[in-house]
PDB file of C-alpha atoms and ligand atoms in Angstrom:
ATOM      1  CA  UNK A1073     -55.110   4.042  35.984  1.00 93.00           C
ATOM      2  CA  UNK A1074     -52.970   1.350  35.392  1.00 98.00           C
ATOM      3  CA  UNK A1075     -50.550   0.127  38.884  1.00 98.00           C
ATOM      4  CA  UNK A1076     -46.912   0.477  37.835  1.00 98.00           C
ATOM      5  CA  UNK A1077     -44.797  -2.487  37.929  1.00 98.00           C
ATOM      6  CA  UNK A1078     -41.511  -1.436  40.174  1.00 98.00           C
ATOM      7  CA  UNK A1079     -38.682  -3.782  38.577  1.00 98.00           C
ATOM      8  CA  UNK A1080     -36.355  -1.998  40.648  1.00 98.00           C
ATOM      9  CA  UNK A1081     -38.064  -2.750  43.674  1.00 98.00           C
ATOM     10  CA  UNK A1082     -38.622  -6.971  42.759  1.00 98.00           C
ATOM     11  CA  UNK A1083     -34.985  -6.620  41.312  1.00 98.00           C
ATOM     12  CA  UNK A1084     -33.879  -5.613  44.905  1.00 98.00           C
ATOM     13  CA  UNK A1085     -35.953  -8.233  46.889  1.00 98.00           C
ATOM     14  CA  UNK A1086     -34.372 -11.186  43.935  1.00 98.00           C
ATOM     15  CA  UNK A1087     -30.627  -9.981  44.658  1.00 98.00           C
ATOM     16  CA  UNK A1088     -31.003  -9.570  48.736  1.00 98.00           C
ATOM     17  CA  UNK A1089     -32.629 -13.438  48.276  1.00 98.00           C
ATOM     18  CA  UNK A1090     -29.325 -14.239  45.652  1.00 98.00           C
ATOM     19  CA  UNK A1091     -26.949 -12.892  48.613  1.00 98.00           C
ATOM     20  CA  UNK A1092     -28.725 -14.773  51.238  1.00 98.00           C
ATOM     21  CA  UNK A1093     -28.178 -17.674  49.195  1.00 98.00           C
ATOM     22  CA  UNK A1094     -24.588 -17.261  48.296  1.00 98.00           C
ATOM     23  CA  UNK A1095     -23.791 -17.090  51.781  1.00 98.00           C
ATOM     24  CA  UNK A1096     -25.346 -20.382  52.189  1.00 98.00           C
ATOM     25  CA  UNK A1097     -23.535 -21.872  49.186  1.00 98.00           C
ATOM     26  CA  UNK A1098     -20.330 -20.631  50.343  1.00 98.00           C
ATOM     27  CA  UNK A1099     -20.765 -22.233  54.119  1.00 98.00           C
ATOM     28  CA  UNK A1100     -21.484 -25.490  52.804  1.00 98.00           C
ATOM     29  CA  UNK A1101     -18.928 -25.760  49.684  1.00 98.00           C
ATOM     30  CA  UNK A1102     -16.373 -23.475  50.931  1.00 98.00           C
ATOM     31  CA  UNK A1103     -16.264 -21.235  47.329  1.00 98.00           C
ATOM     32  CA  UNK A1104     -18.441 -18.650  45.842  1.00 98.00           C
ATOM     33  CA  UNK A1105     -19.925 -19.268  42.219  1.00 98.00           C
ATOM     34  CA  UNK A1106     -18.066 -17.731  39.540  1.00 98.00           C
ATOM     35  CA  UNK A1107     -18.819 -15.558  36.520  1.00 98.00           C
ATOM     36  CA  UNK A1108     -16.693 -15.453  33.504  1.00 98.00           C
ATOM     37  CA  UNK A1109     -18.212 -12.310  31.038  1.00 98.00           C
ATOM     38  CA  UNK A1110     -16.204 -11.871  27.533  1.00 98.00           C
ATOM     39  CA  UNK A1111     -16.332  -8.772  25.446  1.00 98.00           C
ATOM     40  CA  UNK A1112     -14.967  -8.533  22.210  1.00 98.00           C
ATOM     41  CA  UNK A1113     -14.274  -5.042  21.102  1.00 98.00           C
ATOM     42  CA  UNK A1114     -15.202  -1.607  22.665  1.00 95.00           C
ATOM     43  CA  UNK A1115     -19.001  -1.017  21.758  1.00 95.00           C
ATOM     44  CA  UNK A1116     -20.244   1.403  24.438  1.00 94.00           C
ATOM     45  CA  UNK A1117     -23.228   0.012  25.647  1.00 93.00           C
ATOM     46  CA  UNK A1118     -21.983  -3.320  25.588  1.00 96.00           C
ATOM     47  CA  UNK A1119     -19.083  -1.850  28.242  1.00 97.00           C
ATOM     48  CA  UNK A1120     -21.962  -0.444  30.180  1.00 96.00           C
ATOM     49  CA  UNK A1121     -23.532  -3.810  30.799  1.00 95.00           C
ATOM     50  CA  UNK A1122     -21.005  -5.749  31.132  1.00 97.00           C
ATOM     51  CA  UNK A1123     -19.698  -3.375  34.210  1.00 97.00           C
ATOM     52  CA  UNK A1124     -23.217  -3.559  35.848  1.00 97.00           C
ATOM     53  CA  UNK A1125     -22.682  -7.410  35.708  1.00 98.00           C
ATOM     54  CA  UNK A1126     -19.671  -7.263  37.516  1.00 98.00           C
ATOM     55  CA  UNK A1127     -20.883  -4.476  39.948  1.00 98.00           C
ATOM     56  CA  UNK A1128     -23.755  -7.496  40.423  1.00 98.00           C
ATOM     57  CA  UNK A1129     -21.696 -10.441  40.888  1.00 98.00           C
ATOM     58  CA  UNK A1130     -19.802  -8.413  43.543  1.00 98.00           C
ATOM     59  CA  UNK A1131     -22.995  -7.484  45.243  1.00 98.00           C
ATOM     60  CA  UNK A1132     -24.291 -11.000  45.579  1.00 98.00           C
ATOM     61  CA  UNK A1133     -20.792 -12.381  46.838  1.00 98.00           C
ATOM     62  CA  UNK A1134     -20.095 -14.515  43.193  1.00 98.00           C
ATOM     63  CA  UNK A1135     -16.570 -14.293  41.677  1.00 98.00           C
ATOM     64  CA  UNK A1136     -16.003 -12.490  38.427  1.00 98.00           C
ATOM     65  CA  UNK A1137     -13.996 -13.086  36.059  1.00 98.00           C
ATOM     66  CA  UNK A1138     -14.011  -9.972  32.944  1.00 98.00           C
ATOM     67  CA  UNK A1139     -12.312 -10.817  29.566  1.00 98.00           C
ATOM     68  CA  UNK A1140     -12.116  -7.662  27.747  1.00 98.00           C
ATOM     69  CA  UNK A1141     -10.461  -8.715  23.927  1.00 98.00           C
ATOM     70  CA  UNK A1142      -9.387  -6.491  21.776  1.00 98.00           C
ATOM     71  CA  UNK A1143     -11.825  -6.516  18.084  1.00 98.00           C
ATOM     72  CA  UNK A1144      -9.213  -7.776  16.054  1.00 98.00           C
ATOM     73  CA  UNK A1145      -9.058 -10.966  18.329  1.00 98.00           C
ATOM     74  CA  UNK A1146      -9.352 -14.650  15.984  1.00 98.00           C
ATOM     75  CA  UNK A1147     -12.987 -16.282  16.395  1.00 98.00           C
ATOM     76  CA  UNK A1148     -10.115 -18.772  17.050  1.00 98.00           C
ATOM     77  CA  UNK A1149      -8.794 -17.488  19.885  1.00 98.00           C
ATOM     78  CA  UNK A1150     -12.190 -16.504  21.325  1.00 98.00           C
ATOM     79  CA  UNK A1151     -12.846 -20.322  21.254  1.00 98.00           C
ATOM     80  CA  UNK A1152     -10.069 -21.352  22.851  1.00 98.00           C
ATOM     81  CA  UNK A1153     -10.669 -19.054  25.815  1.00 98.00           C
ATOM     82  CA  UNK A1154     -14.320 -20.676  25.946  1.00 99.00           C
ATOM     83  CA  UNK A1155     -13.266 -23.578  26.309  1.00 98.00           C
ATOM     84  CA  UNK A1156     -10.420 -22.674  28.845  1.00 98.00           C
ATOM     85  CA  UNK A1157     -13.206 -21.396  30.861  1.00 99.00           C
ATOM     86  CA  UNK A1158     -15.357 -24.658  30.065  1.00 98.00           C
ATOM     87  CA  UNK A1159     -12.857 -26.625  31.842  1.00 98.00           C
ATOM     88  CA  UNK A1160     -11.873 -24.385  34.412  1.00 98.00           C
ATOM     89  CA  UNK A1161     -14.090 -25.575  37.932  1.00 98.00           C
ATOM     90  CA  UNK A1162     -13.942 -22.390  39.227  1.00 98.00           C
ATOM     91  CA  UNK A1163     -16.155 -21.004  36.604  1.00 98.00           C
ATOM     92  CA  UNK A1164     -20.038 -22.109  36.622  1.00 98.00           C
ATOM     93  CA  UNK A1165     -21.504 -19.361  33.907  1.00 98.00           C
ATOM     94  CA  UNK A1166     -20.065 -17.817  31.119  1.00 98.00           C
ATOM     95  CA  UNK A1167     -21.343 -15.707  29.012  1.00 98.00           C
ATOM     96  CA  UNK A1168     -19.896 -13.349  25.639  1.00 98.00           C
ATOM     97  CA  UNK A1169     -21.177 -10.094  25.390  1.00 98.00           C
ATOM     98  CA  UNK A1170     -23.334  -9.866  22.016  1.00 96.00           C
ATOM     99  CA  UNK A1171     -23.033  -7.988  19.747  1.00 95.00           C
ATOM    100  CA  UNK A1172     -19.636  -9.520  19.091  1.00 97.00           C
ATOM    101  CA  UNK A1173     -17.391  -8.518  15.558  1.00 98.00           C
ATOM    102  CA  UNK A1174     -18.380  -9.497  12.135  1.00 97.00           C
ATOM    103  CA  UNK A1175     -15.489 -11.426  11.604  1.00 98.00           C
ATOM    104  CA  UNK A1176     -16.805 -13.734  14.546  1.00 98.00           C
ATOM    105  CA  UNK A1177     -19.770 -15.822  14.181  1.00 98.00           C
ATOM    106  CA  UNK A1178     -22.358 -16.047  16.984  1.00 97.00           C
ATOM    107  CA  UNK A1179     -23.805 -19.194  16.253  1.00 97.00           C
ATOM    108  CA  UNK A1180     -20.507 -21.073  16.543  1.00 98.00           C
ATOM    109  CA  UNK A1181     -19.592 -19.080  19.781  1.00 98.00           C
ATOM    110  CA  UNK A1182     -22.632 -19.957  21.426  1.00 98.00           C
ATOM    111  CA  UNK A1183     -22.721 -23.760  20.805  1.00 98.00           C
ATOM    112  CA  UNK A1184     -19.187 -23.918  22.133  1.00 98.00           C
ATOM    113  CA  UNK A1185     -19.972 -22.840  25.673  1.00 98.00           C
ATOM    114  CA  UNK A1186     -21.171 -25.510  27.862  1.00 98.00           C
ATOM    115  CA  UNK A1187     -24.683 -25.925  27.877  1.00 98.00           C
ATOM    116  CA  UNK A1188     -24.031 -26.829  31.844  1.00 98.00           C
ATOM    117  CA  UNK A1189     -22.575 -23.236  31.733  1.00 98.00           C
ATOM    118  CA  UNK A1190     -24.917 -21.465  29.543  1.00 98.00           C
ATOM    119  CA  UNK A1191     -26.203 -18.718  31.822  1.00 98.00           C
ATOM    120  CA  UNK A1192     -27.621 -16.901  28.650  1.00 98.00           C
ATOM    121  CA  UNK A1193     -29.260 -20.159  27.659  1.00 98.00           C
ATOM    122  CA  UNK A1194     -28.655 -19.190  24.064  1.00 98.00           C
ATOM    123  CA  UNK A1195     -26.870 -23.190  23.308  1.00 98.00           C
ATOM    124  CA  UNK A1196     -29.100 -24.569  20.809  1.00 98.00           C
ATOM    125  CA  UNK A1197     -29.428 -27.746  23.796  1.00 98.00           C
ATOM    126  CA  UNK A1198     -31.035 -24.955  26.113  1.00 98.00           C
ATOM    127  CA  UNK A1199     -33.280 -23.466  23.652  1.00 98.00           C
ATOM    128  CA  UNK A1200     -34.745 -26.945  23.017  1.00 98.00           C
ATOM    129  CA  UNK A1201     -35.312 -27.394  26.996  1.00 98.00           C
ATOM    130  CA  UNK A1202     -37.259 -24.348  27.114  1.00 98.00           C
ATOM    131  CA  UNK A1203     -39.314 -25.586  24.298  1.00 97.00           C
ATOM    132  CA  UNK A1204     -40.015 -28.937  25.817  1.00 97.00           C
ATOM    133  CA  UNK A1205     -40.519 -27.196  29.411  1.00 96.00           C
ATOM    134  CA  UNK A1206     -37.724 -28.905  31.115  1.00 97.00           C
ATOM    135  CA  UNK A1207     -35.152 -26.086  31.755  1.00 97.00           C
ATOM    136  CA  UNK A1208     -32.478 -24.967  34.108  1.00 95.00           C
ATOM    137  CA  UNK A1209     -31.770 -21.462  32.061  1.00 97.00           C
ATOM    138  CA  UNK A1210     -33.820 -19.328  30.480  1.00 95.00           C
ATOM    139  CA  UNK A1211     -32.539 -16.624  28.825  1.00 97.00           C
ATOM    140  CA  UNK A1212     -32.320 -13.247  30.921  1.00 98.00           C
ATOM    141  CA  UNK A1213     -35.311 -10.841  29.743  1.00 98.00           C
ATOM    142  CA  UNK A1214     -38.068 -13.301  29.485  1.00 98.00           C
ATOM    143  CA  UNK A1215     -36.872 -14.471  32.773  1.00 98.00           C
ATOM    144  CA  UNK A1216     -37.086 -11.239  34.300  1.00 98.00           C
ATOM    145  CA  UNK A1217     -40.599 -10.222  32.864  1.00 98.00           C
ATOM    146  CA  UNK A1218     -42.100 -13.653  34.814  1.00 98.00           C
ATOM    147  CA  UNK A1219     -40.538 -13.076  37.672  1.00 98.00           C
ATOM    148  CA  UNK A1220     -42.430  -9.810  37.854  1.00 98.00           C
ATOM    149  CA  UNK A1221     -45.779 -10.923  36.467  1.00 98.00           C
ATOM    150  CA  UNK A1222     -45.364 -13.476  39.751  1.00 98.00           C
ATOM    151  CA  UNK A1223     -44.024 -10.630  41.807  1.00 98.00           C
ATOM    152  CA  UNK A1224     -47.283  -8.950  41.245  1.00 98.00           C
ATOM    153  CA  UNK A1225     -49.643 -12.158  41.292  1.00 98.00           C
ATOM    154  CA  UNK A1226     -50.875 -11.395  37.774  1.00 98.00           C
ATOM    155  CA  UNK A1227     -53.160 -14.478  36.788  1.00 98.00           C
ATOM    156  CA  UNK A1228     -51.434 -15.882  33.445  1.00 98.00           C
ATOM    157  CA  UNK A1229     -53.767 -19.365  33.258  1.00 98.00           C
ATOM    158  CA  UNK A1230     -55.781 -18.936  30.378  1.00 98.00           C
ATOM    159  CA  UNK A1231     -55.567 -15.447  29.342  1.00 98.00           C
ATOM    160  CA  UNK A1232     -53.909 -14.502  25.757  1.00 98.00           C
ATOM    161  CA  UNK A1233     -50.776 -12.677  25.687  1.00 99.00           C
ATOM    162  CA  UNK A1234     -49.742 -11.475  22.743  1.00 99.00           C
ATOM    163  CA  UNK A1235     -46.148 -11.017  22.135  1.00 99.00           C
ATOM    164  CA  UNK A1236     -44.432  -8.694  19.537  1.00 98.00           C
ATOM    165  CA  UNK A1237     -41.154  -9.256  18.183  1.00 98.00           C
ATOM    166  CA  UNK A1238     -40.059 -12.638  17.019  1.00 98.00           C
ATOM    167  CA  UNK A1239     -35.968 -12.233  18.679  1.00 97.00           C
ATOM    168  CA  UNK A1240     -34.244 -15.415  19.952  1.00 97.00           C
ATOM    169  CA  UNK A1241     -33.070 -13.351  23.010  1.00 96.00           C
ATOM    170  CA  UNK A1242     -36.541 -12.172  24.232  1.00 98.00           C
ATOM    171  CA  UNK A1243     -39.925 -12.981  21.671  1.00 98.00           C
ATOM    172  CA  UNK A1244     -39.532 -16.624  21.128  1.00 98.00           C
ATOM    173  CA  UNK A1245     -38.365 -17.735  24.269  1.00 98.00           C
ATOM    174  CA  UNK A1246     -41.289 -15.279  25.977  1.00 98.00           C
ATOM    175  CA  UNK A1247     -43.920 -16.388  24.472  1.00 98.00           C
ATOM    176  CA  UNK A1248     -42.676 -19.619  24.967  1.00 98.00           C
ATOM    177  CA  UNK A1249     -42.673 -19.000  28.427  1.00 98.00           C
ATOM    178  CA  UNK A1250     -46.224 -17.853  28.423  1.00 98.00           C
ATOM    179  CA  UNK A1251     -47.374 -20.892  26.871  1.00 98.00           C
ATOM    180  CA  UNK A1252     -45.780 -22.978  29.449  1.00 98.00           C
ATOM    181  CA  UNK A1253     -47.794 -20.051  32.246  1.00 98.00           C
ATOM    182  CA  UNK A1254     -51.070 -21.666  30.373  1.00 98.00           C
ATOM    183  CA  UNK A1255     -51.696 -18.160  28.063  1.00 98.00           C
ATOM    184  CA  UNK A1256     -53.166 -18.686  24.681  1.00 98.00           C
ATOM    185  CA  UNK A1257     -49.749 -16.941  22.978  1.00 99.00           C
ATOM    186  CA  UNK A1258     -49.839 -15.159  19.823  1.00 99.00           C
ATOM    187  CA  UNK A1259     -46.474 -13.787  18.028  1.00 98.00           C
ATOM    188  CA  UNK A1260     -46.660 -10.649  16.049  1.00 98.00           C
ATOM    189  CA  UNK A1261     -43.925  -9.410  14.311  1.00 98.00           C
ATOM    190  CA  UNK A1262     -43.121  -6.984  11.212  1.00 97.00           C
ATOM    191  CA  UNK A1263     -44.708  -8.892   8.666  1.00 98.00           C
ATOM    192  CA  UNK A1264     -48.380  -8.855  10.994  1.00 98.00           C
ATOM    193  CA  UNK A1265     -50.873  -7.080   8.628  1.00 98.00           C
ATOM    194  CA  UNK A1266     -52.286  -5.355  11.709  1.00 98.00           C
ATOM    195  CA  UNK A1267     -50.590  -5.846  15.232  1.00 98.00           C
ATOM    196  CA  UNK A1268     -53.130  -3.840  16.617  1.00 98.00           C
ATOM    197  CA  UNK A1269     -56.295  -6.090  15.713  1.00 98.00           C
ATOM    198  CA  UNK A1270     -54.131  -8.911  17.261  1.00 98.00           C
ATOM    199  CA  UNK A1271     -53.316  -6.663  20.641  1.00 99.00           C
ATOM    200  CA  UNK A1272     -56.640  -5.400  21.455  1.00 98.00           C
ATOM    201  CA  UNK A1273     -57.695  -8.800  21.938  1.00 98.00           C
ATOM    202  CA  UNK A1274     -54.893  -9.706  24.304  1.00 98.00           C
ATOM    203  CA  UNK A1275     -55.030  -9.738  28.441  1.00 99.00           C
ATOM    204  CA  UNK A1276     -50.982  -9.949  28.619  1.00 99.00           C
ATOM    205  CA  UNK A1277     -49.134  -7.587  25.709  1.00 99.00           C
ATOM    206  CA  UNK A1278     -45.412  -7.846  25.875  1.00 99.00           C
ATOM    207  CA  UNK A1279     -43.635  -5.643  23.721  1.00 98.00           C
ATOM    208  CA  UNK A1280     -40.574  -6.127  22.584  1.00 98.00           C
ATOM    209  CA  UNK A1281     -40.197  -4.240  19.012  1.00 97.00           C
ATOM    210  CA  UNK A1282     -37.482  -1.631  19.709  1.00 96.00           C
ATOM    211  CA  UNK A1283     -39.375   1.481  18.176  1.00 96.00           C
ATOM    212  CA  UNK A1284     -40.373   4.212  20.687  1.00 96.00           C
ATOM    213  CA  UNK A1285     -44.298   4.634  20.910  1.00 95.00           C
ATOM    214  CA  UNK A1286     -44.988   1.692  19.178  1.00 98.00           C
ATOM    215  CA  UNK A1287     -47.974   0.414  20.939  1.00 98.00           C
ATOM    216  CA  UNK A1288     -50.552   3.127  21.514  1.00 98.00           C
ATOM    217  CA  UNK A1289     -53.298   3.432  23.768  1.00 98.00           C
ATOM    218  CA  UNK A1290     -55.608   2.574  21.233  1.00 98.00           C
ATOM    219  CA  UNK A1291     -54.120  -1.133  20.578  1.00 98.00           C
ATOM    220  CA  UNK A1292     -54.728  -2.722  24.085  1.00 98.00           C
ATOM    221  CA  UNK A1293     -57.671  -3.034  25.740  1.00 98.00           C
ATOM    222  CA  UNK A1294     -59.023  -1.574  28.614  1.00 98.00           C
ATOM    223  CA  UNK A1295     -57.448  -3.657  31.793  1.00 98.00           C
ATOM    224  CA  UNK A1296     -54.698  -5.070  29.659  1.00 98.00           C
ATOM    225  CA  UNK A1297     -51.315  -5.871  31.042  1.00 99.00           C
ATOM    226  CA  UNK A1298     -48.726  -4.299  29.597  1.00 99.00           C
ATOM    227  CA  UNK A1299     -45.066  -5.637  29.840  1.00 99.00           C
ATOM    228  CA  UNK A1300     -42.947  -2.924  27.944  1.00 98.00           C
ATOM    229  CA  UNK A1301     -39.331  -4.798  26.663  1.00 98.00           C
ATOM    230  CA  UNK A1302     -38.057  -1.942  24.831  1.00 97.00           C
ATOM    231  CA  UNK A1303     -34.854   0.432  25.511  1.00 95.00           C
ATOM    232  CA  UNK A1304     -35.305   3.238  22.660  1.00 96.00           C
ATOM    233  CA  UNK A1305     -34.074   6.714  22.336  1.00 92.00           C
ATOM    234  CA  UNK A1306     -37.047   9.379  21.481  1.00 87.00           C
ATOM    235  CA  UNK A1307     -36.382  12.856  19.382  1.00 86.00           C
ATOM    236  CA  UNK A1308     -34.769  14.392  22.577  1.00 89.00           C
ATOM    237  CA  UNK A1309     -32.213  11.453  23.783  1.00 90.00           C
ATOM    238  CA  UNK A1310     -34.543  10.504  26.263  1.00 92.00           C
ATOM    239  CA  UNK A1311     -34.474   6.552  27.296  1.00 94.00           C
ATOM    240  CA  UNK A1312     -38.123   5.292  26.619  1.00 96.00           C
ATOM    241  CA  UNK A1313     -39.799   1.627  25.902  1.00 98.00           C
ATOM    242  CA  UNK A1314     -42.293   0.876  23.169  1.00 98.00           C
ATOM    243  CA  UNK A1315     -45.361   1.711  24.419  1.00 98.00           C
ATOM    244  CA  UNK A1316     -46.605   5.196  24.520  1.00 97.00           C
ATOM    245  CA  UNK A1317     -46.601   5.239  28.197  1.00 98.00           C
ATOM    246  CA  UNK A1318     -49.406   7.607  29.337  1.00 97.00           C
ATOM    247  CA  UNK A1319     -51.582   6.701  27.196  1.00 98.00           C
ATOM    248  CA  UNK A1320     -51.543   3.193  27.758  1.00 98.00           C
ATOM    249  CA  UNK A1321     -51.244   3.500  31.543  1.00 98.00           C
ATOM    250  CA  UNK A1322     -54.834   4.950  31.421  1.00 98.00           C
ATOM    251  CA  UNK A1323     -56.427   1.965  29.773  1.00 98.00           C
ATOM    252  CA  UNK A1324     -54.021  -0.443  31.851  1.00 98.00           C
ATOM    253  CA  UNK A1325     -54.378  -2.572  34.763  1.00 98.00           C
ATOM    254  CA  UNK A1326     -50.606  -3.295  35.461  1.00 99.00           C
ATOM    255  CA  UNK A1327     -48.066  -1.672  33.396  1.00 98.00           C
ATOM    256  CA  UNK A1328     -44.071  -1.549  33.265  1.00 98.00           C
ATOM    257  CA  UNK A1329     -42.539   1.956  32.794  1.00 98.00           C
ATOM    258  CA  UNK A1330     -38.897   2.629  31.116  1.00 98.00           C
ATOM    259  CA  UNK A1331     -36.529   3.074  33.059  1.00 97.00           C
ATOM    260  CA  UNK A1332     -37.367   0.909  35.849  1.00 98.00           C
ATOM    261  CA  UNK A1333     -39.469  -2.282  34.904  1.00 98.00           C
ATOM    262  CA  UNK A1334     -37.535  -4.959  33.088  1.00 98.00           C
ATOM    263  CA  UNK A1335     -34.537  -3.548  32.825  1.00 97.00           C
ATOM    264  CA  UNK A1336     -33.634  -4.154  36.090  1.00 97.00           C
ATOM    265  CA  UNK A1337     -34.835  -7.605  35.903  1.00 98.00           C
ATOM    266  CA  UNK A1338     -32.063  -8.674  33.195  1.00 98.00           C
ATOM    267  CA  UNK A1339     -29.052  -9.089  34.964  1.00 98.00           C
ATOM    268  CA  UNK A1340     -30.341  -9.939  38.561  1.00 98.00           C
ATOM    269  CA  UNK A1341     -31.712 -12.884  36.436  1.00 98.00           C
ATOM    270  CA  UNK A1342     -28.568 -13.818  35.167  1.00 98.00           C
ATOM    271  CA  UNK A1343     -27.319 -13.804  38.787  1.00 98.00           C
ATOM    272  CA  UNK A1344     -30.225 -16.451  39.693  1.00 98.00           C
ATOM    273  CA  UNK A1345     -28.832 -18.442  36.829  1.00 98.00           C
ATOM    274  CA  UNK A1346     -25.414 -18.569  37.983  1.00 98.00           C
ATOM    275  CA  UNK A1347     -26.070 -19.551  41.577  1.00 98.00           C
ATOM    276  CA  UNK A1348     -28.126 -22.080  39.960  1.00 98.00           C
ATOM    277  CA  UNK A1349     -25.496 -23.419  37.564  1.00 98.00           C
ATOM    278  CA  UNK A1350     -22.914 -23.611  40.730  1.00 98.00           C
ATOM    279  CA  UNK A1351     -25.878 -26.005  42.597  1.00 98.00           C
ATOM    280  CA  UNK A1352     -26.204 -27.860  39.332  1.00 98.00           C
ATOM    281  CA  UNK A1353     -22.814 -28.386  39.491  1.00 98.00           C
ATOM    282  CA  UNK A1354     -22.104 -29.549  43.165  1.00 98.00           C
ATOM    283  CA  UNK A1355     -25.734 -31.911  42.891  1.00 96.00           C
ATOM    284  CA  UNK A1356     -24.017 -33.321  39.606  1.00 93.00           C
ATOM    285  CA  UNK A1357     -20.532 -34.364  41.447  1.00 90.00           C
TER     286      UNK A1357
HETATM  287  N1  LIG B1435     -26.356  -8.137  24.723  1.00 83.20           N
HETATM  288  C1  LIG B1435     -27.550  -7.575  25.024  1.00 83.20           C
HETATM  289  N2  LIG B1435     -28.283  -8.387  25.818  1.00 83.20           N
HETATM  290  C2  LIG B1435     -27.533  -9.503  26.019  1.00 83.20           C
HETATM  291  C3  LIG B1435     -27.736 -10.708  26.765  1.00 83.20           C
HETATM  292  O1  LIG B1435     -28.761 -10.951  27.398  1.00 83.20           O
HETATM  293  N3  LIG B1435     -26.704 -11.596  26.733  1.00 83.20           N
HETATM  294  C4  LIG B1435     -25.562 -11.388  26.037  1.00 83.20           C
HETATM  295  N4  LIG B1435     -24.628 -12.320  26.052  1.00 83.20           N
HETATM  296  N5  LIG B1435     -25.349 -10.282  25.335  1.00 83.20           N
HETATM  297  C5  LIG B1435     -26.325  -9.344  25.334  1.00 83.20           C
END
């Protein structure tokens, strides 16, 4: 039986570090680090998160500031509010809720913040740091999902991972990650003949697909890790990863459960890369 990995739990220990921290940063600069979060439009889910990010910034002591836009607003008008925020001192992270309107493109929105800023680490300048392994952001769920292996002393040098899913936000960057942890790192994605001959091989399988019971017990291999990215809906509403859970917590050694593993991980990360833009920008001065 596989131990389960309690991202609630490490998510608790990170933010009581993060507050610890804050109240140093505030002692010696005399301000708190501040948080600027823009959403564009009323998508749900997107509402959801981006009130749990402000519940966490005023945990941890940071300053928030919400920009909720109507989804008519001008891709325009969103970049001149970026930039506002770019040059405002009082802001050391800012981040735009995706997804964000058709009429607005991404790309543009997300080379326009700051890389100094870029808490999501999505800037094309941060995604080539994390390739070359000198970084000050990484992007929020691949974060999270080392902080645990760590949390739990999982052994990453020289073991394959296999990671499926090939997403900017979470597979790239991961395995990326991983590579930089000393795994052998192997992408699968939905054009891999047969994910499952690739997974049964693996000692670390991170799956980030977004289709409930994805991986089944019979693609890992007995002691396998098994990181579990996904945030589906089965048949009866019920919030569940990708992994068929009991079945692969049999065959297991470590495994993260949904709710609970790296879902709480995401935004205590971003907190860690806030504080850590505000020191970035005091050391810079
Ligand atoms: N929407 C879902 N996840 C994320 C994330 O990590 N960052 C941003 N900006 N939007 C998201």
């Amino acid at each position: 039986m596989a131990k389960i990995i309690d991202g609630k739990a490490v998510s608790a220990k990170v933010r009581g570090e993060l507050c610890e921290k804050t109240v140093s940063f505030k002692e010696k600069y005399g301000y708190a680090p501040g948080l600027a979060v823009i959403i564009v439009g009323d998508d749900p889910a997107s509402k959801i998160y981006v009130r749990n990010k402000k519940k966490a910034c005023e945990e941890i002591g940071y300053n928030s500031f919400e920009y909720a836009l109507p989804a008519e607003t001008s891709e325009e008008e969103l970049l001149n509010l970026i930039e506002k925020l770019n040059a405002d001192d009082a802001v050391h992270g800012i981040l735009v809720q995706s997804p964000v309107p058709r009429h607005i493109d991404e790309k543009k929105i997300q080379s326009t913040i700051l890389p100094s800023k870029d808490v999501d680490a999505f800037h094309p300048i941060n995604v080539g740091k994390i390739m070359i392994g000198d970084y000050d952001f990484v992007p929020c769920t691949p974060a999270g999902i080392t902080e645990l292996l760590d949390a739990y002393g999982i052994e990453t040098a020289g073991k394959s991972c296999v990671v499926i899913g090939r997403s900017n936000i979470v597979g790239k960057p991961m395995a990326m990650l991983m590579l930089h942890k000393n795994c052998t790192v192997t992408i699968c994605h939905s054009r891999t003949p047969d994910v499952g001959a690739v997974t049964r091989e693996a000692d670390i399988v991170i799956a980030a697909v977004g289709k409930s019971d994805f991986l089944t017990g019979d693609m890992i291999k007995e002691g396998a890790v098994v990181i579990d990215v996904g945030m589906n809906r089965n048949a009866e509403g019920k919030l569940c990863g990708d992994a068929d859970f009991e079945a692969c917590e049999k065959k297991a050694s470590y495994i993260t459960p949904v709710p609970g593993g790296v879902g709480p991980m995401t935004i205590t990360m971003l907190m860690k890369n806030t504080l850590r833009s505000a020191e970035l920008s005091e050391e810079n001065k």
